[in-house]
Amino acid sequence: MKHFIIMTIFTALFGSNTTQSDNVKILSSSDFKTQITNKNVQLIDVRTPDEFNSGHIKDAKNIDFFSGQFNEEFNKLDKTQAVYIYCRSGSRSRQSSNKLLAMGFTEIYDLKRGILNYN
């Protein structure tokens, strides 16, 4: 019982990954490449325009995480279709995934450790 109470407190304080793991899948570089190659997917790079212009995954659309237009741009996408998302190292895409869940997106794939791990 004592362990249950401790786990409950930690879950309340630090959150649970249950919702995220159900709707957000973290993909390895090879799985991410396999799933987006030669397919028409919603592929989104959430880095800044300068980062995007310095190199990005083919056919990716840039929606800057820090932009005031973030929600507006994502609202233009189909929430019922899968979204493949990445950033530089995985932090912004993880935060973006949580925002997308709150906006009603139902299937999100996040590139583990970002584009630094992709090439």
CSV table of N, CA, C and O in Angstrom, one decimal:
chain,number,residue,atom,x,y,z
A,1,MET,N,0.8,-1.2,0.0
A,1,MET,CA,0.0,0.0,0.0
A,1,MET,C,0.9,1.3,0.0
A,1,MET,O,0.6,2.2,-0.7
A,2,LYS,N,2.0,1.2,0.8
A,2,LYS,CA,2.8,2.4,0.8
A,2,LYS,C,3.4,2.7,-0.5
A,2,LYS,O,3.5,3.8,-0.9
A,3,HIS,N,3.8,1.7,-1.3
A,3,HIS,CA,4.4,1.9,-2.6
A,3,HIS,C,3.3,2.4,-3.6
A,3,HIS,O,3.6,3.3,-4.4
A,4,PHE,N,2.1,2.0,-3.5
A,4,PHE,CA,1.0,2.5,-4.3
A,4,PHE,C,0.8,4.0,-4.0
A,4,PHE,O,0.7,4.8,-5.0
A,5,ILE,N,0.8,4.4,-2.8
A,5,ILE,CA,0.7,5.8,-2.4
A,5,ILE,C,1.8,6.7,-3.0
A,5,ILE,O,1.6,7.7,-3.6
A,6,ILE,N,3.0,6.2,-2.9
A,6,ILE,CA,4.2,6.9,-3.4
A,6,ILE,C,4.1,7.0,-4.9
A,6,ILE,O,4.3,8.1,-5.5
A,7,MET,N,3.7,5.9,-5.6
A,7,MET,CA,3.6,6.0,-7.1
A,7,MET,C,2.5,7.0,-7.5
A,7,MET,O,2.6,7.7,-8.5
A,8,THR,N,1.4,7.0,-6.7
A,8,THR,CA,0.3,7.9,-7.0
A,8,THR,C,0.8,9.4,-6.9
A,8,THR,O,0.4,10.2,-7.7
A,9,ILE,N,1.5,9.6,-5.9
A,9,ILE,CA,2.1,11.0,-5.7
A,9,ILE,C,3.0,11.4,-6.8
A,9,ILE,O,2.9,12.5,-7.4
A,10,PHE,N,3.9,10.5,-7.2
A,10,PHE,CA,4.8,10.8,-8.3
A,10,PHE,C,4.1,11.0,-9.6
A,10,PHE,O,4.4,11.9,-10.4
A,11,THR,N,3.0,10.2,-9.9
A,11,THR,CA,2.2,10.3,-11.1
A,11,THR,C,1.5,11.7,-11.1
A,11,THR,O,1.5,12.4,-12.1
A,12,ALA,N,1.0,12.1,-9.9
A,12,ALA,CA,0.3,13.4,-9.8
A,12,ALA,C,1.3,14.5,-10.0
A,12,ALA,O,1.0,15.5,-10.7
A,13,LEU,N,2.5,14.4,-9.5
A,13,LEU,CA,3.4,15.5,-9.6
A,13,LEU,C,4.1,15.6,-10.9
A,13,LEU,O,4.3,16.7,-11.5
A,14,PHE,N,4.4,14.5,-11.5
A,14,PHE,CA,5.2,14.5,-12.7
A,14,PHE,C,4.5,14.0,-14.0
A,14,PHE,O,5.0,14.0,-15.1
A,15,GLY,N,3.2,13.7,-13.8
A,15,GLY,CA,2.4,13.3,-15.0
A,15,GLY,C,2.6,11.8,-15.3
A,15,GLY,O,3.5,11.2,-14.9
A,16,SER,N,1.7,11.4,-16.2
A,16,SER,CA,1.8,10.0,-16.7
A,16,SER,C,2.0,10.0,-18.2
A,16,SER,O,1.4,10.9,-18.9
A,17,ASN,N,2.7,9.1,-18.7
A,17,ASN,CA,2.9,9.0,-20.2
A,17,ASN,C,1.8,8.2,-20.8
A,17,ASN,O,1.9,7.9,-22.0
A,18,THR,N,0.8,7.7,-20.1
A,18,THR,CA,-0.2,6.9,-20.7
A,18,THR,C,-0.8,7.5,-21.9
A,18,THR,O,-0.9,6.9,-23.0
A,19,THR,N,-1.4,8.7,-21.8
A,19,THR,CA,-2.0,9.3,-22.9
A,19,THR,C,-1.0,9.6,-24.0
A,19,THR,O,-1.3,9.3,-25.2
A,20,GLN,N,0.2,10.0,-23.7
A,20,GLN,CA,1.1,10.3,-24.8
A,20,GLN,C,1.5,9.0,-25.5
A,20,GLN,O,1.6,9.0,-26.7
A,21,SER,N,1.8,7.9,-24.7
A,21,SER,CA,2.2,6.7,-25.4
A,21,SER,C,1.1,6.1,-26.3
A,21,SER,O,1.4,5.4,-27.2
A,22,ASP,N,-0.2,6.4,-25.9
A,22,ASP,CA,-1.3,5.9,-26.7
A,22,ASP,C,-1.4,6.6,-28.0
A,22,ASP,O,-1.7,6.0,-29.1
A,23,ASN,N,-1.2,7.9,-28.0
A,23,ASN,CA,-1.4,8.7,-29.2
A,23,ASN,C,-0.1,9.2,-29.9
A,23,ASN,O,-0.2,9.7,-31.0
A,24,VAL,N,1.0,9.2,-29.2
A,24,VAL,CA,2.2,9.7,-29.7
A,24,VAL,C,3.2,8.5,-29.7
A,24,VAL,O,3.5,8.0,-28.7
A,25,LYS,N,3.7,8.2,-30.9
A,25,LYS,CA,4.7,7.1,-31.0
A,25,LYS,C,6.0,7.8,-31.3
A,25,LYS,O,6.2,8.6,-32.2
A,26,ILE,N,7.0,7.4,-30.5
A,26,ILE,CA,8.4,7.9,-30.7
A,26,ILE,C,9.0,6.8,-31.6
A,26,ILE,O,9.1,5.7,-31.3
A,27,LEU,N,9.5,7.3,-32.8
A,27,LEU,CA,10.1,6.3,-33.8
A,27,LEU,C,11.6,6.5,-33.9
A,27,LEU,O,12.1,7.6,-33.9
A,28,SER,N,12.2,5.4,-34.1
A,28,SER,CA,13.7,5.4,-34.4
A,28,SER,C,13.8,6.1,-35.7
A,28,SER,O,12.9,6.2,-36.5
A,29,SER,N,15.1,6.5,-36.0
A,29,SER,CA,15.4,7.1,-37.3
A,29,SER,C,15.0,6.2,-38.5
A,29,SER,O,14.4,6.6,-39.4
A,30,SER,N,15.3,4.9,-38.4
A,30,SER,CA,15.0,4.0,-39.5
A,30,SER,C,13.5,3.7,-39.6
A,30,SER,O,13.0,3.7,-40.7
A,31,ASP,N,12.8,3.6,-38.5
A,31,ASP,CA,11.3,3.5,-38.6
A,31,ASP,C,10.7,4.7,-39.2
A,31,ASP,O,9.7,4.7,-40.0
A,32,PHE,N,11.2,5.9,-38.8
A,32,PHE,CA,10.6,7.2,-39.3
A,32,PHE,C,10.8,7.2,-40.8
A,32,PHE,O,9.9,7.5,-41.5
A,33,LYS,N,12.0,6.9,-41.2
A,33,LYS,CA,12.4,7.0,-42.7
A,33,LYS,C,11.4,6.0,-43.4
A,33,LYS,O,10.9,6.4,-44.5
A,34,THR,N,11.3,4.8,-42.9
A,34,THR,CA,10.5,3.8,-43.6
A,34,THR,C,9.0,4.3,-43.7
A,34,THR,O,8.4,4.1,-44.8
A,35,GLN,N,8.5,4.9,-42.7
A,35,GLN,CA,7.1,5.3,-42.7
A,35,GLN,C,6.8,6.6,-43.6
A,35,GLN,O,5.7,6.7,-44.0
A,36,ILE,N,7.8,7.4,-43.8
A,36,ILE,CA,7.6,8.6,-44.6
A,36,ILE,C,8.0,8.5,-46.0
A,36,ILE,O,7.6,9.3,-46.9
A,37,THR,N,8.9,7.5,-46.3
A,37,THR,CA,9.4,7.4,-47.7
A,37,THR,C,8.4,7.0,-48.7
A,37,THR,O,7.6,6.0,-48.5
A,38,ASN,N,8.3,7.8,-49.8
A,38,ASN,CA,7.4,7.5,-50.9
A,38,ASN,C,5.9,7.5,-50.5
A,38,ASN,O,5.1,6.7,-51.1
A,39,LYS,N,5.6,8.2,-49.5
A,39,LYS,CA,4.2,8.3,-49.0
A,39,LYS,C,3.8,9.8,-48.9
A,39,LYS,O,4.6,10.6,-48.6
A,40,ASN,N,2.5,10.0,-49.1
A,40,ASN,CA,2.0,11.4,-48.9
A,40,ASN,C,1.6,11.5,-47.4
A,40,ASN,O,0.5,11.1,-47.1
A,41,VAL,N,2.5,12.1,-46.6
A,41,VAL,CA,2.2,12.2,-45.2
A,41,VAL,C,2.3,13.7,-44.8
A,41,VAL,O,2.8,14.5,-45.5
A,42,GLN,N,1.7,14.0,-43.6
A,42,GLN,CA,1.9,15.3,-43.0
A,42,GLN,C,3.2,15.3,-42.2
A,42,GLN,O,3.2,14.9,-41.1
A,43,LEU,N,4.2,15.8,-42.9
A,43,LEU,CA,5.6,15.8,-42.3
A,43,LEU,C,5.9,17.2,-41.9
A,43,LEU,O,6.0,18.1,-42.8
A,44,ILE,N,6.1,17.4,-40.6
A,44,ILE,CA,6.3,18.7,-40.1
A,44,ILE,C,7.6,18.9,-39.3
A,44,ILE,O,7.9,18.1,-38.4
A,45,ASP,N,8.4,19.9,-39.7
A,45,ASP,CA,9.6,20.3,-39.0
A,45,ASP,C,9.3,21.5,-38.2
A,45,ASP,O,8.8,22.5,-38.7
A,46,VAL,N,9.4,21.4,-36.8
A,46,VAL,CA,9.0,22.5,-35.9
A,46,VAL,C,10.2,23.4,-35.5
A,46,VAL,O,10.1,24.1,-34.6
A,47,ARG,N,11.3,23.3,-36.3
A,47,ARG,CA,12.5,24.2,-36.0
A,47,ARG,C,12.2,25.5,-36.6
A,47,ARG,O,11.2,25.8,-37.3
A,48,THR,N,13.1,26.5,-36.3
A,48,THR,CA,13.0,27.8,-36.8
A,48,THR,C,13.2,27.8,-38.3
A,48,THR,O,13.8,26.9,-38.9
A,49,PRO,N,12.8,28.8,-39.0
A,49,PRO,CA,13.0,28.9,-40.5
A,49,PRO,C,14.5,28.8,-40.8
A,49,PRO,O,14.9,28.2,-41.8
A,50,ASP,N,15.4,29.5,-40.1
A,50,ASP,CA,16.8,29.4,-40.3
A,50,ASP,C,17.3,28.0,-40.2
A,50,ASP,O,18.1,27.5,-41.1
A,51,GLU,N,16.9,27.2,-39.2
A,51,GLU,CA,17.3,25.8,-39.1
A,51,GLU,C,16.8,25.0,-40.2
A,51,GLU,O,17.5,24.2,-40.8
A,52,PHE,N,15.5,25.2,-40.6
A,52,PHE,CA,14.9,24.5,-41.7
A,52,PHE,C,15.6,24.7,-43.0
A,52,PHE,O,15.9,23.8,-43.7
A,53,ASN,N,16.0,26.0,-43.2
A,53,ASN,CA,16.7,26.3,-44.5
A,53,ASN,C,18.1,25.8,-44.5
A,53,ASN,O,18.6,25.7,-45.6
A,54,SER,N,18.6,25.5,-43.4
A,54,SER,CA,20.0,24.9,-43.4
A,54,SER,C,20.0,23.4,-43.7
A,54,SER,O,21.0,22.8,-43.9
A,55,GLY,N,18.8,22.8,-43.9
A,55,GLY,CA,18.7,21.4,-44.2
A,55,GLY,C,17.5,20.8,-43.5
A,55,GLY,O,17.3,21.0,-42.3
A,56,HIS,N,16.7,20.1,-44.3
A,56,HIS,CA,15.5,19.4,-43.7
A,56,HIS,C,15.2,18.2,-44.5
A,56,HIS,O,15.7,17.9,-45.5
A,57,ILE,N,14.2,17.4,-43.9
A,57,ILE,CA,13.8,16.2,-44.6
A,57,ILE,C,13.0,16.5,-45.8
A,57,ILE,O,12.1,17.4,-45.7
A,58,LYS,N,13.2,15.9,-46.9
A,58,LYS,CA,12.5,16.1,-48.1
A,58,LYS,C,11.0,16.1,-47.9
A,58,LYS,O,10.4,15.2,-47.2
A,59,ASP,N,10.3,17.1,-48.5
A,59,ASP,CA,8.8,17.3,-48.4
A,59,ASP,C,8.3,17.7,-47.1
A,59,ASP,O,7.1,17.7,-46.9
A,60,ALA,N,9.2,18.1,-46.1
A,60,ALA,CA,8.7,18.5,-44.8
A,60,ALA,C,8.2,20.0,-45.0
A,60,ALA,O,8.7,20.8,-45.8
A,61,LYS,N,7.2,20.3,-44.2
A,61,LYS,CA,6.6,21.6,-44.1
A,61,LYS,C,7.2,22.2,-42.8
A,61,LYS,O,7.2,21.5,-41.7
A,62,ASN,N,7.6,23.5,-42.8
A,62,ASN,CA,8.1,24.1,-41.6
A,62,ASN,C,7.0,24.9,-40.9
A,62,ASN,O,6.4,25.8,-41.4
A,63,ILE,N,6.8,24.5,-39.6
A,63,ILE,CA,5.9,25.2,-38.7
A,63,ILE,C,6.7,25.5,-37.4
A,63,ILE,O,6.9,24.5,-36.6
A,64,ASP,N,7.2,26.6,-37.3
A,64,ASP,CA,8.1,27.0,-36.2
A,64,ASP,C,7.4,26.9,-34.8
A,64,ASP,O,6.4,27.5,-34.6
A,65,PHE,N,8.0,26.1,-34.0
A,65,PHE,CA,7.5,25.9,-32.6
A,65,PHE,C,7.3,27.3,-31.9
A,65,PHE,O,6.4,27.5,-31.1
A,66,PHE,N,8.3,28.2,-32.1
A,66,PHE,CA,8.3,29.4,-31.4
A,66,PHE,C,7.4,30.5,-32.1
A,66,PHE,O,7.2,31.6,-31.6
A,67,SER,N,6.8,30.2,-33.2
A,67,SER,CA,6.0,31.1,-34.0
A,67,SER,C,4.7,31.4,-33.3
A,67,SER,O,4.1,30.5,-32.7
A,68,GLY,N,4.2,32.6,-33.4
A,68,GLY,CA,2.9,32.9,-32.9
A,68,GLY,C,1.8,32.3,-33.8
A,68,GLY,O,0.6,32.3,-33.5
A,69,GLN,N,2.2,31.7,-35.0
A,69,GLN,CA,1.3,31.1,-35.9
A,69,GLN,C,1.2,29.6,-35.7
A,69,GLN,O,0.6,28.9,-36.5
A,70,PHE,N,1.8,29.1,-34.7
A,70,PHE,CA,1.9,27.6,-34.5
A,70,PHE,C,0.5,26.9,-34.6
A,70,PHE,O,0.3,26.1,-35.4
A,71,ASN,N,-0.4,27.4,-33.7
A,71,ASN,CA,-1.7,26.8,-33.7
A,71,ASN,C,-2.5,27.0,-35.0
A,71,ASN,O,-3.1,26.1,-35.5
A,72,GLU,N,-2.4,28.2,-35.5
A,72,GLU,CA,-3.1,28.5,-36.7
A,72,GLU,C,-2.6,27.6,-37.9
A,72,GLU,O,-3.4,27.1,-38.6
A,73,GLU,N,-1.3,27.4,-38.0
A,73,GLU,CA,-0.8,26.5,-39.1
A,73,GLU,C,-1.2,25.1,-38.9
A,73,GLU,O,-1.5,24.4,-39.8
A,74,PHE,N,-1.1,24.6,-37.7
A,74,PHE,CA,-1.5,23.2,-37.4
A,74,PHE,C,-3.0,23.0,-37.6
A,74,PHE,O,-3.4,21.9,-38.0
A,75,ASN,N,-3.8,24.0,-37.4
A,75,ASN,CA,-5.2,23.9,-37.6
A,75,ASN,C,-5.6,23.7,-39.1
A,75,ASN,O,-6.7,23.3,-39.4
A,76,LYS,N,-4.6,24.0,-39.9
A,76,LYS,CA,-4.9,23.8,-41.4
A,76,LYS,C,-4.7,22.4,-41.8
A,76,LYS,O,-5.1,22.0,-42.9
A,77,LEU,N,-4.1,21.6,-40.9
A,77,LEU,CA,-3.8,20.2,-41.2
A,77,LEU,C,-5.1,19.3,-40.9
A,77,LEU,O,-5.9,19.7,-40.1
A,78,ASP,N,-5.1,18.1,-41.4
A,78,ASP,CA,-6.1,17.1,-41.2
A,78,ASP,C,-5.8,16.4,-39.8
A,78,ASP,O,-4.9,15.7,-39.8
A,79,LYS,N,-6.7,16.7,-38.8
A,79,LYS,CA,-6.4,16.1,-37.5
A,79,LYS,C,-6.7,14.6,-37.5
A,79,LYS,O,-6.3,13.9,-36.5
A,80,THR,N,-7.4,14.1,-38.5
A,80,THR,CA,-7.6,12.6,-38.5
A,80,THR,C,-6.5,11.8,-39.2
A,80,THR,O,-6.6,10.6,-39.2
A,81,GLN,N,-5.6,12.5,-39.8
A,81,GLN,CA,-4.5,11.9,-40.5
A,81,GLN,C,-3.3,11.9,-39.6
A,81,GLN,O,-3.1,12.9,-38.9
A,82,ALA,N,-2.4,11.0,-39.8
A,82,ALA,CA,-1.1,10.9,-39.1
A,82,ALA,C,-0.3,12.1,-39.3
A,82,ALA,O,-0.2,12.6,-40.4
A,83,VAL,N,0.4,12.6,-38.3
A,83,VAL,CA,1.4,13.7,-38.4
A,83,VAL,C,2.7,13.1,-38.0
A,83,VAL,O,2.9,12.5,-36.9
A,84,TYR,N,3.7,13.4,-38.8
A,84,TYR,CA,5.1,13.0,-38.5
A,84,TYR,C,5.8,14.3,-38.2
A,84,TYR,O,5.8,15.2,-39.0
A,85,ILE,N,6.4,14.4,-37.0
A,85,ILE,CA,7.0,15.6,-36.5
A,85,ILE,C,8.4,15.4,-36.1
A,85,ILE,O,8.8,14.4,-35.6
A,86,TYR,N,9.2,16.5,-36.3
A,86,TYR,CA,10.6,16.4,-35.8
A,86,TYR,C,11.1,17.8,-35.6
A,86,TYR,O,10.6,18.8,-36.0
A,87,CYS,N,12.2,17.9,-34.8
A,87,CYS,CA,12.9,19.1,-34.6
A,87,CYS,C,14.4,18.8,-34.6
A,87,CYS,O,14.9,17.9,-35.3
A,88,ARG,N,15.2,19.6,-33.9
A,88,ARG,CA,16.7,19.4,-34.0
A,88,ARG,C,17.1,18.1,-33.1
A,88,ARG,O,17.8,17.3,-33.6
A,89,SER,N,16.6,18.1,-31.9
A,89,SER,CA,17.1,17.0,-31.0
A,89,SER,C,16.0,16.2,-30.3
A,89,SER,O,16.2,15.3,-29.5
A,90,GLY,N,14.7,16.6,-30.5
A,90,GLY,CA,13.6,15.9,-29.9
A,90,GLY,C,12.8,16.7,-28.9
A,90,GLY,O,11.7,16.3,-28.6
A,91,SER,N,13.3,17.7,-28.3
A,91,SER,CA,12.6,18.5,-27.3
A,91,SER,C,11.4,19.2,-27.8
A,91,SER,O,10.3,19.1,-27.2
A,92,ARG,N,11.6,20.1,-28.8
A,92,ARG,CA,10.5,20.8,-29.4
A,92,ARG,C,9.4,20.0,-30.0
A,92,ARG,O,8.2,20.3,-29.9
A,93,SER,N,9.8,18.9,-30.6
A,93,SER,CA,8.8,18.0,-31.2
A,93,SER,C,8.0,17.3,-30.1
A,93,SER,O,6.8,17.1,-30.3
A,94,ARG,N,8.6,17.0,-29.0
A,94,ARG,CA,7.9,16.4,-27.9
A,94,ARG,C,6.9,17.4,-27.3
A,94,ARG,O,5.7,17.0,-27.1
A,95,GLN,N,7.3,18.6,-27.2
A,95,GLN,CA,6.4,19.6,-26.7
A,95,GLN,C,5.3,19.9,-27.7
A,95,GLN,O,4.1,20.1,-27.3
A,96,SER,N,5.7,19.9,-29.0
A,96,SER,CA,4.7,20.1,-30.0
A,96,SER,C,3.7,19.0,-30.0
A,96,SER,O,2.5,19.2,-30.2
A,97,SER,N,4.1,17.7,-29.8
A,97,SER,CA,3.2,16.6,-29.8
A,97,SER,C,2.2,16.8,-28.7
A,97,SER,O,1.0,16.5,-28.9
A,98,ASN,N,2.6,17.3,-27.6
A,98,ASN,CA,1.6,17.5,-26.5
A,98,ASN,C,0.6,18.6,-26.9
A,98,ASN,O,-0.6,18.4,-26.6
A,99,LYS,N,1.1,19.6,-27.5
A,99,LYS,CA,0.2,20.6,-28.0
A,99,LYS,C,-0.8,20.1,-29.0
A,99,LYS,O,-2.0,20.4,-29.0
A,100,LEU,N,-0.3,19.2,-29.9
A,100,LEU,CA,-1.2,18.6,-31.0
A,100,LEU,C,-2.3,17.7,-30.3
A,100,LEU,O,-3.4,17.7,-30.8
A,101,LEU,N,-1.9,17.0,-29.3
A,101,LEU,CA,-2.9,16.2,-28.6
A,101,LEU,C,-4.0,17.0,-28.1
A,101,LEU,O,-5.2,16.7,-28.2
A,102,ALA,N,-3.6,18.1,-27.4
A,102,ALA,CA,-4.6,19.1,-26.9
A,102,ALA,C,-5.5,19.7,-28.0
A,102,ALA,O,-6.6,20.0,-27.7
A,103,MET,N,-4.9,19.8,-29.2
A,103,MET,CA,-5.7,20.4,-30.3
A,103,MET,C,-6.6,19.4,-31.0
A,103,MET,O,-7.3,19.7,-31.9
A,104,GLY,N,-6.5,18.1,-30.6
A,104,GLY,CA,-7.4,17.1,-31.2
A,104,GLY,C,-6.7,16.2,-32.2
A,104,GLY,O,-7.5,15.4,-32.8
A,105,PHE,N,-5.4,16.2,-32.4
A,105,PHE,CA,-4.8,15.3,-33.3
A,105,PHE,C,-4.8,13.9,-32.7
A,105,PHE,O,-4.6,13.8,-31.5
A,106,THR,N,-4.9,12.9,-33.5
A,106,THR,CA,-5.1,11.6,-32.9
A,106,THR,C,-4.0,10.6,-33.1
A,106,THR,O,-3.9,9.6,-32.5
A,107,GLU,N,-3.1,10.9,-34.1
A,107,GLU,CA,-2.0,10.0,-34.5
A,107,GLU,C,-0.8,10.8,-34.8
A,107,GLU,O,-0.7,11.5,-35.8
A,108,ILE,N,0.2,10.8,-33.9
A,108,ILE,CA,1.4,11.6,-34.0
A,108,ILE,C,2.6,10.7,-33.9
A,108,ILE,O,2.7,9.8,-33.0
A,109,TYR,N,3.5,10.9,-34.8
A,109,TYR,CA,4.8,10.1,-34.8
A,109,TYR,C,5.9,11.1,-34.7
A,109,TYR,O,6.1,12.1,-35.5
A,110,ASP,N,6.7,10.9,-33.7
A,110,ASP,CA,7.8,11.9,-33.3
A,110,ASP,C,9.2,11.2,-33.5
A,110,ASP,O,9.4,10.1,-33.1
A,111,LEU,N,10.1,11.9,-34.3
A,111,LEU,CA,11.4,11.3,-34.6
A,111,LEU,C,12.2,11.4,-33.3
A,111,LEU,O,12.6,12.4,-32.8
A,112,LYS,N,12.6,10.2,-32.8
A,112,LYS,CA,13.5,10.1,-31.6
A,112,LYS,C,14.8,10.8,-31.8
A,112,LYS,O,15.5,10.6,-32.8
A,113,ARG,N,15.1,11.7,-30.9
A,113,ARG,CA,16.3,12.5,-30.9
A,113,ARG,C,16.5,13.5,-32.1
A,113,ARG,O,17.6,13.9,-32.4
A,114,GLY,N,15.4,13.7,-32.8
A,114,GLY,CA,15.4,14.7,-33.9
A,114,GLY,C,16.2,14.5,-35.1
A,114,GLY,O,16.8,13.4,-35.3
A,115,ILE,N,16.4,15.5,-35.9
A,115,ILE,CA,17.1,15.4,-37.2
A,115,ILE,C,18.6,15.1,-36.9
A,115,ILE,O,19.2,14.6,-37.8
A,116,LEU,N,19.1,15.5,-35.8
A,116,LEU,CA,20.5,15.2,-35.5
A,116,LEU,C,20.7,13.7,-35.6
A,116,LEU,O,21.8,13.2,-35.9
A,117,ASN,N,19.7,12.9,-35.2
A,117,ASN,CA,19.8,11.4,-35.2
A,117,ASN,C,19.4,10.8,-36.6
A,117,ASN,O,19.6,9.7,-36.8
A,118,TYR,N,18.8,11.6,-37.5
A,118,TYR,CA,18.3,11.2,-38.7
A,118,TYR,C,19.3,10.9,-39.8
A,118,TYR,O,19.2,9.9,-40.5
A,119,ASN,N,20.2,11.8,-40.0
A,119,ASN,CA,21.2,11.7,-41.1
A,119,ASN,C,22.3,10.8,-40.8
A,119,ASN,O,22.7,10.5,-39.7
